[in-house]
PDB file of C-alpha atoms and ligand atoms in Angstrom:
ATOM      1  CA  MET A 128      85.519 134.070  85.437  1.00  0.00           C
ATOM      2  CA  TRP A 129      88.757 132.831  83.918  1.00  0.00           C
ATOM      3  CA  THR A 130      89.484 129.535  82.269  1.00  0.00           C
ATOM      4  CA  PHE A 131      92.933 127.996  82.398  1.00  0.00           C
ATOM      5  CA  LEU A 132      94.573 124.763  81.413  1.00  0.00           C
ATOM      6  CA  TRP A 133      96.496 123.541  84.456  1.00  0.00           C
ATOM      7  CA  MET A 134      99.293 121.064  83.905  1.00  0.00           C
ATOM      8  CA  CYS A 135     102.179 119.861  86.011  1.00  0.00           C
ATOM      9  CA  ASP A 136     104.532 116.886  85.973  1.00  0.00           C
ATOM     10  CA  ILE A 137     104.055 116.377  82.258  1.00  0.00           C
ATOM     11  CA  HIS A 138     107.712 115.223  81.973  1.00  0.00           C
ATOM     12  CA  LEU A 139     107.874 115.736  78.223  1.00  0.00           C
ATOM     13  CA  ASP A 140     111.469 114.457  78.102  1.00  0.00           C
ATOM     14  CA  LEU A 141     110.216 110.936  78.872  1.00  0.00           C
ATOM     15  CA  LEU A 142     107.972 110.763  75.813  1.00  0.00           C
ATOM     16  CA  THR A 143     108.668 109.435  72.351  1.00  0.00           C
ATOM     17  CA  PRO A 144     108.360 112.052  69.599  1.00  0.00           C
ATOM     18  CA  ILE A 145     104.937 110.637  68.665  1.00  0.00           C
ATOM     19  CA  GLU A 146     103.658 110.723  72.246  1.00  0.00           C
ATOM     20  CA  ARG A 147     104.949 114.271  72.633  1.00  0.00           C
ATOM     21  CA  GLN A 148     103.240 115.339  69.430  1.00  0.00           C
ATOM     22  CA  ASP A 149     100.030 113.668  70.573  1.00  0.00           C
ATOM     23  CA  PHE A 150     100.085 115.650  73.796  1.00  0.00           C
ATOM     24  CA  LEU A 151     100.746 118.920  71.990  1.00  0.00           C
ATOM     25  CA  ARG A 152      97.901 118.251  69.572  1.00  0.00           C
ATOM     26  CA  ARG A 153      95.560 117.729  72.490  1.00  0.00           C
ATOM     27  CA  LEU A 154      96.566 121.135  73.726  1.00  0.00           C
ATOM     28  CA  LYS A 155      95.832 122.592  70.339  1.00  0.00           C
ATOM     29  CA  TYR A 156      92.429 120.946  70.128  1.00  0.00           C
ATOM     30  CA  PHE A 157      91.590 120.885  73.852  1.00  0.00           C
ATOM     31  CA  HIS A 158      88.240 122.459  73.162  1.00  0.00           C
ATOM     32  CA  LEU A 159      87.095 119.260  71.424  1.00  0.00           C
ATOM     33  CA  PHE A 160      87.443 117.233  74.623  1.00  0.00           C
ATOM     34  CA  GLY A 161      85.397 117.067  77.791  1.00  0.00           C
ATOM     35  CA  ASP A 162      81.914 118.180  78.597  1.00  0.00           C
ATOM     36  CA  ALA A 163      82.559 121.831  79.168  1.00  0.00           C
ATOM     37  CA  ASP A 164      80.308 124.279  77.451  1.00  0.00           C
ATOM     38  CA  PHE A 165      82.982 126.760  76.535  1.00  0.00           C
ATOM     39  CA  PHE A 166      85.615 126.694  73.855  1.00  0.00           C
ATOM     40  CA  ARG A 167      88.444 128.853  74.876  1.00  0.00           C
ATOM     41  CA  ALA A 168      90.958 129.288  77.639  1.00  0.00           C
ATOM     42  CA  ASP A 169      92.731 132.363  78.876  1.00  0.00           C
ATOM     43  CA  GLY A 170      96.073 130.761  79.491  1.00  0.00           C
ATOM     44  CA  ILE A 171      98.112 127.839  80.723  1.00  0.00           C
ATOM     45  CA  LEU A 172      99.377 127.270  84.238  1.00  0.00           C
ATOM     46  CA  ALA A 173     102.441 125.024  84.001  1.00  0.00           C
ATOM     47  CA  GLY A 174     103.381 123.874  87.476  1.00  0.00           C
ATOM     48  CA  GLY A 175     106.816 122.385  86.953  1.00  0.00           C
ATOM     49  CA  ASP A 176     108.453 119.093  85.953  1.00  0.00           C
ATOM     50  CA  ILE A 177     107.932 120.067  82.366  1.00  0.00           C
ATOM     51  CA  SER A 178     111.133 118.421  81.141  1.00  0.00           C
ATOM     52  CA  THR A 179     114.832 118.957  81.913  1.00  0.00           C
ATOM     53  CA  SER A 180     117.258 121.851  82.036  1.00  0.00           C
ATOM     54  CA  ALA A 181     118.481 121.724  78.447  1.00  0.00           C
ATOM     55  CA  ARG A 182     115.009 121.294  76.970  1.00  0.00           C
ATOM     56  CA  MET A 183     112.699 123.287  79.172  1.00  0.00           C
ATOM     57  CA  ALA A 184     112.731 126.524  77.187  1.00  0.00           C
ATOM     58  CA  ASP A 185     112.039 124.693  73.913  1.00  0.00           C
ATOM     59  CA  ASP A 186     109.324 122.588  75.500  1.00  0.00           C
ATOM     60  CA  LEU A 187     107.613 125.657  76.953  1.00  0.00           C
ATOM     61  CA  ARG A 188     107.768 127.355  73.568  1.00  0.00           C
ATOM     62  CA  ALA A 189     106.170 124.262  72.010  1.00  0.00           C
ATOM     63  CA  VAL A 190     103.409 124.275  74.652  1.00  0.00           C
ATOM     64  CA  HIS A 191     102.803 127.949  73.937  1.00  0.00           C
ATOM     65  CA  ARG A 192     102.884 127.588  70.146  1.00  0.00           C
ATOM     66  CA  ASP A 193     100.724 124.462  69.994  1.00  0.00           C
ATOM     67  CA  SER A 194      98.116 125.805  72.375  1.00  0.00           C
ATOM     68  CA  ASN A 195      97.155 128.460  69.844  1.00  0.00           C
ATOM     69  CA  CYS A 196      99.629 130.856  71.480  1.00  0.00           C
ATOM     70  CA  MET A 197      97.910 131.165  74.811  1.00  0.00           C
ATOM     71  CA  PRO A 198      99.956 132.883  77.503  1.00  0.00           C
ATOM     72  CA  VAL A 199     101.909 130.380  79.594  1.00  0.00           C
ATOM     73  CA  TYR A 200     102.541 131.088  83.285  1.00  0.00           C
ATOM     74  CA  TYR A 201     105.085 128.646  84.639  1.00  0.00           C
ATOM     75  CA  VAL A 202     107.222 127.664  87.581  1.00  0.00           C
ATOM     76  CA  PRO A 203     110.037 125.112  87.357  1.00  0.00           C
ATOM     77  CA  GLY A 204     109.963 121.784  89.175  1.00  0.00           C
ATOM     78  CA  ASN A 205     112.905 119.796  90.472  1.00  0.00           C
ATOM     79  CA  HIS A 206     113.144 117.749  87.256  1.00  0.00           C
ATOM     80  CA  ASP A 207     113.469 120.914  85.213  1.00  0.00           C
ATOM     81  CA  TYR A 208     116.882 121.447  86.832  1.00  0.00           C
ATOM     82  CA  TYR A 209     118.148 118.001  85.789  1.00  0.00           C
ATOM     83  CA  GLY A 210     121.360 118.124  83.813  1.00  0.00           C
ATOM     84  CA  GLY A 211     122.148 121.657  84.965  1.00  0.00           C
ATOM     85  CA  THR A 212     122.556 123.995  87.889  1.00  0.00           C
ATOM     86  CA  ILE A 213     120.215 126.242  89.840  1.00  0.00           C
ATOM     87  CA  GLN A 214     121.997 129.234  88.362  1.00  0.00           C
ATOM     88  CA  ALA A 215     121.562 127.908  84.817  1.00  0.00           C
ATOM     89  CA  MET A 216     117.835 127.541  85.403  1.00  0.00           C
ATOM     90  CA  ARG A 217     117.666 131.090  86.677  1.00  0.00           C
ATOM     91  CA  ALA A 218     119.426 132.305  83.519  1.00  0.00           C
ATOM     92  CA  ASN A 219     116.997 130.243  81.441  1.00  0.00           C
ATOM     93  CA  GLN A 220     114.062 131.867  83.169  1.00  0.00           C
ATOM     94  CA  VAL A 221     115.501 135.355  82.746  1.00  0.00           C
ATOM     95  CA  ARG A 222     115.960 134.779  78.996  1.00  0.00           C
ATOM     96  CA  LEU A 223     112.423 133.491  78.539  1.00  0.00           C
ATOM     97  CA  HIS A 224     110.881 136.150  80.744  1.00  0.00           C
ATOM     98  CA  ARG A 225     112.620 138.972  78.877  1.00  0.00           C
ATOM     99  CA  GLY A 226     110.658 138.144  75.734  1.00  0.00           C
ATOM    100  CA  ARG A 227     107.324 137.791  77.529  1.00  0.00           C
ATOM    101  CA  ARG A 228     105.691 140.742  75.811  1.00  0.00           C
ATOM    102  CA  SER A 229     106.028 139.052  72.430  1.00  0.00           C
ATOM    103  CA  HIS A 230     105.855 135.319  73.146  1.00  0.00           C
ATOM    104  CA  ARG A 231     103.830 135.580  76.376  1.00  0.00           C
ATOM    105  CA  ILE A 232     105.694 132.997  78.443  1.00  0.00           C
ATOM    106  CA  TYR A 233     105.827 134.311  82.002  1.00  0.00           C
ATOM    107  CA  ALA A 234     108.279 133.055  84.607  1.00  0.00           C
ATOM    108  CA  LEU A 235     106.324 133.519  87.807  1.00  0.00           C
ATOM    109  CA  GLU A 236     109.510 133.261  89.891  1.00  0.00           C
ATOM    110  CA  LEU A 237     110.582 136.532  88.273  1.00  0.00           C
ATOM    111  CA  SER A 238     107.245 138.241  88.509  1.00  0.00           C
ATOM    112  CA  PRO A 239     106.086 140.191  91.566  1.00  0.00           C
ATOM    113  CA  GLY A 240     102.521 139.011  90.897  1.00  0.00           C
ATOM    114  CA  ILE A 241     100.161 139.349  87.965  1.00  0.00           C
ATOM    115  CA  ARG A 242      96.667 140.773  88.131  1.00  0.00           C
ATOM    116  CA  LEU A 243      94.338 139.386  85.516  1.00  0.00           C
ATOM    117  CA  GLY A 244      91.906 141.493  83.545  1.00  0.00           C
ATOM    118  CA  VAL A 245      90.891 145.101  83.670  1.00  0.00           C
ATOM    119  CA  HIS A 246      89.700 145.007  87.259  1.00  0.00           C
ATOM    120  CA  GLY A 247      92.433 142.647  88.473  1.00  0.00           C
ATOM    121  CA  GLU A 248      90.208 140.731  90.865  1.00  0.00           C
ATOM    122  CA  ILE A 249      92.196 137.544  90.286  1.00  0.00           C
ATOM    123  CA  GLY A 250      95.900 137.553  91.070  1.00  0.00           C
ATOM    124  CA  LEU A 251      98.582 135.075  90.123  1.00  0.00           C
ATOM    125  CA  VAL A 252     101.863 134.500  91.893  1.00  0.00           C
ATOM    126  CA  GLY A 253     104.157 131.508  91.827  1.00  0.00           C
ATOM    127  CA  HIS A 254     107.364 129.757  92.695  1.00  0.00           C
ATOM    128  CA  GLY A 255     108.527 126.195  92.042  1.00  0.00           C
ATOM    129  CA  CYS A 256     109.476 125.831  95.732  1.00  0.00           C
ATOM    130  CA  TRP A 257     111.649 123.028  97.053  1.00  0.00           C
ATOM    131  CA  GLY A 258     111.221 120.198  99.506  1.00  0.00           C
ATOM    132  CA  ASP A 259     112.811 122.282 102.249  1.00  0.00           C
ATOM    133  CA  THR A 260     113.499 119.324 104.617  1.00  0.00           C
ATOM    134  CA  ARG A 261     111.470 120.870 107.452  1.00  0.00           C
ATOM    135  CA  ALA A 262     108.522 118.484 107.361  1.00  0.00           C
ATOM    136  CA  GLY A 263     108.821 114.865 108.462  1.00  0.00           C
ATOM    137  CA  ASP A 264     112.004 113.263 109.734  1.00  0.00           C
ATOM    138  CA  TYR A 265     114.829 114.484 107.525  1.00  0.00           C
ATOM    139  CA  TRP A 266     117.675 112.478 109.007  1.00  0.00           C
ATOM    140  CA  ASN A 267     115.770 109.209 108.669  1.00  0.00           C
ATOM    141  CA  SER A 268     114.159 110.000 105.327  1.00  0.00           C
ATOM    142  CA  GLY A 269     113.874 107.100 102.923  1.00  0.00           C
ATOM    143  CA  LEU A 270     114.482 109.377  99.950  1.00  0.00           C
ATOM    144  CA  HIS A 271     118.048 110.593 100.415  1.00  0.00           C
ATOM    145  CA  GLY A 272     118.955 108.661  97.267  1.00  0.00           C
ATOM    146  CA  MET A 273     116.538 110.627  95.046  1.00  0.00           C
ATOM    147  CA  SER A 274     117.877 111.319  91.596  1.00  0.00           C
ATOM    148  CA  ASP A 275     117.675 115.091  92.243  1.00  0.00           C
ATOM    149  CA  PHE A 276     120.928 114.846  94.118  1.00  0.00           C
ATOM    150  CA  HIS A 277     122.807 113.307  91.202  1.00  0.00           C
ATOM    151  CA  GLU A 278     121.049 115.150  88.407  1.00  0.00           C
ATOM    152  CA  ILE A 279     121.117 118.707  89.791  1.00  0.00           C
ATOM    153  CA  TRP A 280     124.759 119.636  89.844  1.00  0.00           C
ATOM    154  CA  ASP A 281     124.620 121.892  92.887  1.00  0.00           C
ATOM    155  CA  PHE A 282     123.800 118.903  95.069  1.00  0.00           C
ATOM    156  CA  LYS A 283     126.492 116.589  93.775  1.00  0.00           C
ATOM    157  CA  ASN A 284     129.071 115.716  96.437  1.00  0.00           C
ATOM    158  CA  MET A 285     127.114 117.454  99.201  1.00  0.00           C
ATOM    159  CA  ASN A 286     126.731 115.691 102.519  1.00  0.00           C
ATOM    160  CA  LEU A 287     123.320 115.569 104.219  1.00  0.00           C
ATOM    161  CA  THR A 288     124.015 118.609 106.379  1.00  0.00           C
ATOM    162  CA  GLU A 289     125.087 120.762 103.435  1.00  0.00           C
ATOM    163  CA  ARG A 290     122.113 119.562 101.435  1.00  0.00           C
ATOM    164  CA  LYS A 291     119.716 120.408 104.243  1.00  0.00           C
ATOM    165  CA  TYR A 292     121.188 123.877 104.601  1.00  0.00           C
ATOM    166  CA  LEU A 293     120.838 124.599 100.879  1.00  0.00           C
ATOM    167  CA  LEU A 294     117.278 123.250 100.659  1.00  0.00           C
ATOM    168  CA  MET A 295     116.198 125.289 103.674  1.00  0.00           C
ATOM    169  CA  LYS A 296     117.696 128.404 102.091  1.00  0.00           C
ATOM    170  CA  LEU A 297     115.934 127.685  98.781  1.00  0.00           C
ATOM    171  CA  GLY A 298     112.665 127.105 100.646  1.00  0.00           C
ATOM    172  CA  ASP A 299     113.080 130.399 102.499  1.00  0.00           C
ATOM    173  CA  ASP A 300     113.732 132.273  99.249  1.00  0.00           C
ATOM    174  CA  ALA A 301     110.613 130.740  97.712  1.00  0.00           C
ATOM    175  CA  ALA A 302     108.544 131.654 100.765  1.00  0.00           C
ATOM    176  CA  GLU A 303     109.797 135.231 100.701  1.00  0.00           C
ATOM    177  CA  HIS A 304     108.868 135.584  97.030  1.00  0.00           C
ATOM    178  CA  LEU A 305     105.375 134.194  97.625  1.00  0.00           C
ATOM    179  CA  LYS A 306     104.850 136.364 100.668  1.00  0.00           C
ATOM    180  CA  LYS A 307     105.746 139.569  98.833  1.00  0.00           C
ATOM    181  CA  GLY A 308     103.592 138.648  95.847  1.00  0.00           C
ATOM    182  CA  CYS A 309     100.581 137.610  97.937  1.00  0.00           C
ATOM    183  CA  ILE A 310     100.709 140.748 100.065  1.00  0.00           C
ATOM    184  CA  ALA A 311     101.072 143.010  97.025  1.00  0.00           C
ATOM    185  CA  LEU A 312      98.082 141.372  95.316  1.00  0.00           C
ATOM    186  CA  ALA A 313      95.908 141.141  98.411  1.00  0.00           C
ATOM    187  CA  SER A 314      96.609 144.786  99.264  1.00  0.00           C
ATOM    188  CA  SER A 315      95.305 145.882  95.885  1.00  0.00           C
ATOM    189  CA  ASN A 316      91.888 144.925  94.528  1.00  0.00           C
ATOM    190  CA  CYS A 317      92.493 141.183  94.259  1.00  0.00           C
ATOM    191  CA  ARG A 318      89.788 139.065  95.802  1.00  0.00           C
ATOM    192  CA  HIS A 319      91.325 135.717  94.896  1.00  0.00           C
ATOM    193  CA  VAL A 320      95.061 135.038  94.756  1.00  0.00           C
ATOM    194  CA  VAL A 321      96.122 131.860  92.944  1.00  0.00           C
ATOM    195  CA  VAL A 322      99.515 130.557  94.045  1.00  0.00           C
ATOM    196  CA  LEU A 323     101.212 128.204  91.591  1.00  0.00           C
ATOM    197  CA  THR A 324     103.953 126.002  93.029  1.00  0.00           C
ATOM    198  CA  HIS A 325     105.558 122.717  92.086  1.00  0.00           C
ATOM    199  CA  VAL A 326     106.283 121.333  95.547  1.00  0.00           C
ATOM    200  CA  PRO A 327     103.175 121.398  97.779  1.00  0.00           C
ATOM    201  CA  PRO A 328     103.385 123.976 100.577  1.00  0.00           C
ATOM    202  CA  PHE A 329     101.489 121.809 103.084  1.00  0.00           C
ATOM    203  CA  PRO A 330     102.692 118.402 104.296  1.00  0.00           C
ATOM    204  CA  ASP A 331      99.118 117.202 104.794  1.00  0.00           C
ATOM    205  CA  SER A 332      98.345 117.612 101.116  1.00  0.00           C
ATOM    206  CA  SER A 333     101.456 115.822  99.877  1.00  0.00           C
ATOM    207  CA  LEU A 334     100.381 112.204  99.612  1.00  0.00           C
ATOM    208  CA  TYR A 335     102.017 108.945  98.651  1.00  0.00           C
ATOM    209  CA  GLU A 336      99.737 105.980  97.975  1.00  0.00           C
ATOM    210  CA  GLY A 337      96.829 107.850  99.518  1.00  0.00           C
ATOM    211  CA  ARG A 338      98.441 108.903 102.767  1.00  0.00           C
ATOM    212  CA  VAL A 339     100.983 111.322 104.148  1.00  0.00           C
ATOM    213  CA  TYR A 340     104.347 109.585 103.823  1.00  0.00           C
ATOM    214  CA  ALA A 341     106.434 110.780 106.752  1.00  0.00           C
ATOM    215  CA  ARG A 342     109.757 109.467 105.424  1.00  0.00           C
ATOM    216  CA  GLY A 343     109.306 111.279 102.131  1.00  0.00           C
ATOM    217  CA  LEU A 344     107.938 114.542 103.492  1.00  0.00           C
ATOM    218  CA  PRO A 345     111.267 116.381 103.903  1.00  0.00           C
ATOM    219  CA  TYR A 346     111.558 116.384 100.113  1.00  0.00           C
ATOM    220  CA  PHE A 347     107.846 116.574  99.329  1.00  0.00           C
ATOM    221  CA  SER A 348     106.705 119.690 101.089  1.00  0.00           C
ATOM    222  CA  CYS A 349     107.928 123.280 101.301  1.00  0.00           C
ATOM    223  CA  GLN A 350     106.946 124.123 104.820  1.00  0.00           C
ATOM    224  CA  ALA A 351     108.425 127.628 104.698  1.00  0.00           C
ATOM    225  CA  ALA A 352     106.015 128.438 101.857  1.00  0.00           C
ATOM    226  CA  GLY A 353     103.059 126.914 103.715  1.00  0.00           C
ATOM    227  CA  LYS A 354     103.842 128.997 106.775  1.00  0.00           C
ATOM    228  CA  VAL A 355     103.791 132.297 104.897  1.00  0.00           C
ATOM    229  CA  LEU A 356     100.612 131.387 103.031  1.00  0.00           C
ATOM    230  CA  VAL A 357      98.850 130.804 106.353  1.00  0.00           C
ATOM    231  CA  GLU A 358     100.209 134.099 107.692  1.00  0.00           C
ATOM    232  CA  VAL A 359      99.060 136.076 104.666  1.00  0.00           C
ATOM    233  CA  ALA A 360      95.660 134.351 104.510  1.00  0.00           C
ATOM    234  CA  ARG A 361      95.107 135.288 108.170  1.00  0.00           C
ATOM    235  CA  GLN A 362      96.226 138.837 107.492  1.00  0.00           C
ATOM    236  CA  PHE A 363      93.726 139.179 104.610  1.00  0.00           C
ATOM    237  CA  PRO A 364      90.623 137.201 105.660  1.00  0.00           C
ATOM    238  CA  GLN A 365      88.524 138.902 102.976  1.00  0.00           C
ATOM    239  CA  VAL A 366      90.767 137.517 100.200  1.00  0.00           C
ATOM    240  CA  ARG A 367      90.626 133.924  98.955  1.00  0.00           C
ATOM    241  CA  PHE A 368      93.897 132.056  98.379  1.00  0.00           C
ATOM    242  CA  THR A 369      94.284 128.850  96.384  1.00  0.00           C
ATOM    243  CA  ALA A 370      97.571 126.975  96.060  1.00  0.00           C
ATOM    244  CA  LEU A 371      97.931 124.761  92.953  1.00  0.00           C
ATOM    245  CA  SER A 372     100.790 122.259  93.186  1.00  0.00           C
ATOM    246  CA  GLY A 373     102.143 118.978  91.866  1.00  0.00           C
ATOM    247  CA  HIS A 374     105.337 116.988  92.504  1.00  0.00           C
ATOM    248  CA  SER A 375     103.799 114.189  94.585  1.00  0.00           C
ATOM    249  CA  HIS A 376     101.779 113.067  91.531  1.00  0.00           C
ATOM    250  CA  GLU A 377      98.840 112.324  93.874  1.00  0.00           C
ATOM    251  CA  GLU A 378      95.650 114.305  93.896  1.00  0.00           C
ATOM    252  CA  SER A 379      94.600 115.997  97.095  1.00  0.00           C
ATOM    253  CA  ARG A 380      92.554 118.879  98.393  1.00  0.00           C
ATOM    254  CA  LEU A 381      93.156 120.498 101.742  1.00  0.00           C
ATOM    255  CA  ASP A 382      91.093 123.312 103.254  1.00  0.00           C
ATOM    256  CA  VAL A 383      93.753 124.889 105.420  1.00  0.00           C
ATOM    257  CA  LEU A 384      91.718 127.925 106.505  1.00  0.00           C
ATOM    258  CA  PRO A 385      88.260 129.172 105.516  1.00  0.00           C
ATOM    259  CA  ASN A 386      89.987 131.344 102.861  1.00  0.00           C
ATOM    260  CA  LEU A 387      92.962 129.099 102.007  1.00  0.00           C
ATOM    261  CA  THR A 388      92.736 125.894  99.975  1.00  0.00           C
ATOM    262  CA  ALA A 389      95.550 123.726  98.633  1.00  0.00           C
ATOM    263  CA  LEU A 390      95.074 121.494  95.592  1.00  0.00           C
ATOM    264  CA  VAL A 391      97.634 118.997  94.339  1.00  0.00           C
ATOM    265  CA  ARG A 392      97.278 117.643  90.840  1.00  0.00           C
ATOM    266  CA  ARG A 393      97.520 113.961  90.001  1.00  0.00           C
ATOM    267  CA  ALA A 394     100.059 112.996  87.348  1.00  0.00           C
ATOM    268  CA  GLU A 395     101.397 109.858  85.713  1.00  0.00           C
ATOM    269  CA  TYR A 396     104.738 109.384  84.068  1.00  0.00           C
ATOM    270  CA  TYR A 397     104.408 108.799  80.303  1.00  0.00           C
ATOM    271  CA  GLU A 398     100.751 109.906  80.348  1.00  0.00           C
ATOM    272  CA  PRO A 399     100.768 113.688  80.451  1.00  0.00           C
ATOM    273  CA  SER A 400      97.425 115.367  80.946  1.00  0.00           C
ATOM    274  CA  PHE A 401      95.991 118.693  81.912  1.00  0.00           C
ATOM    275  CA  ASP A 402      92.925 120.008  83.659  1.00  0.00           C
ATOM    276  CA  ARG A 403      90.609 122.661  82.422  1.00  0.00           C
ATOM    277  CA  ILE A 404      89.865 124.865  85.410  1.00  0.00           C
ATOM    278  CA  ARG A 405      87.662 127.843  86.078  1.00  0.00           C
ATOM    279  CA  ILE A 406      88.924 130.531  88.379  1.00  0.00           C
ATOM    280  CA  SER A 407      86.515 133.019  89.878  1.00  0.00           C
ATOM    281  CA  VAL A 408      86.576 135.192  92.961  1.00  0.00           C
ATOM    282  CA  GLU A 409      84.903 132.301  94.789  1.00  0.00           C
ATOM    283  CA  GLY A 410      87.569 129.707  94.072  1.00  0.00           C
ATOM    284  CA  VAL A 411      88.906 127.167  91.578  1.00  0.00           C
ATOM    285  CA  GLU A 412      86.752 124.539  89.912  1.00  0.00           C
ATOM    286  CA  ILE A 413      88.218 121.693  87.877  1.00  0.00           C
ATOM    287  CA  THR A 414      85.868 121.005  84.993  1.00  0.00           C
ATOM    288  CA  ASP A 415      87.645 118.426  82.806  1.00  0.00           C
ATOM    289  CA  THR A 416      90.807 116.386  82.721  1.00  0.00           C
ATOM    290  CA  ILE A 417      92.174 115.924  79.227  1.00  0.00           C
ATOM    291  CA  GLY A 418      94.490 112.942  79.038  1.00  0.00           C
ATOM    292  CA  ASN A 419      96.942 111.653  76.541  1.00  0.00           C
ATOM    293  CA  LYS A 420      95.640 108.124  76.154  1.00  0.00           C
ATOM    294  CA  GLY A 421      95.339 106.909  72.588  1.00  0.00           C
ATOM    295  CA  SER A 422      96.034 108.791  69.457  1.00  0.00           C
ATOM    296  CA  LEU A 423      94.205 111.887  68.387  1.00  0.00           C
ATOM    297  CA  GLN A 424      92.570 111.351  65.012  1.00  0.00           C
ATOM    298  CA  LEU A 425      91.873 114.616  63.318  1.00  0.00           C
TER     299      LEU A 425
HETATM  300 FE1  FE2 B 258     107.031 115.058  88.662  1.00  0.00          FE
HETATM  301 FE1  FE2 B 259     108.760 117.090  91.062  1.00  0.00          FE
END
């Protein structure tokens, strides 16, 4: 049994210094909150939209430092690219990942898959993924004006065809990474593979106001990733797979196959929170949500 703190869409760049400090203190003293009967965690799963390009490395270091130096396993979200390029984010990840043995911040996009513990029954693989334009009706999407396409420099001045081509390519790269990682873990002793993404892999679990929003789906689901997860889960029916995602900011749970479940975490701008979750070979259980409302008096 492993205990993690799962966060995504915390958008630390939107907070005042006091709000940011409040959030970090809750990480430090997370064990004082909630009803759980345990007082430690084995690490943090940070599922993207942590902040922006220029700040992400510093914000991840702060999350690591203020969580009593727990290992942080992260994937970037679309907002983490804001103010920079895809290549710059890659370089950022490489720099952080190089020092992982000392500061224990792991870029899952650069990792072939991590087996936890001595026996390695739980595996961890991840990629931020992208809304790869394959789900829903891309050409009539209501979200072509999303700020991603002004704030991420690669997309500036692209027409819709060029944008679609790039997003499909990014989705395919993400899917390939997840496929390799899942197969490597499932082929070894792993009995449960946890897949951390930012963009949900399955359209049916990417909700807007409680329902699947067809006009937003092209940018809110990475169908290439979903396809490979189904393939791998069918190939390894004895292994459990759980996808943990964010991006839509709406909570959902989808049982895709008997051994494949997709969870999307709820999030609110300006009110960052995190879940305490237990991961076992049977699945993932969310035990507490620790919010950022009010000030922490200690
Ligand atoms: Fe977000
Ligand atoms: Fe996002």
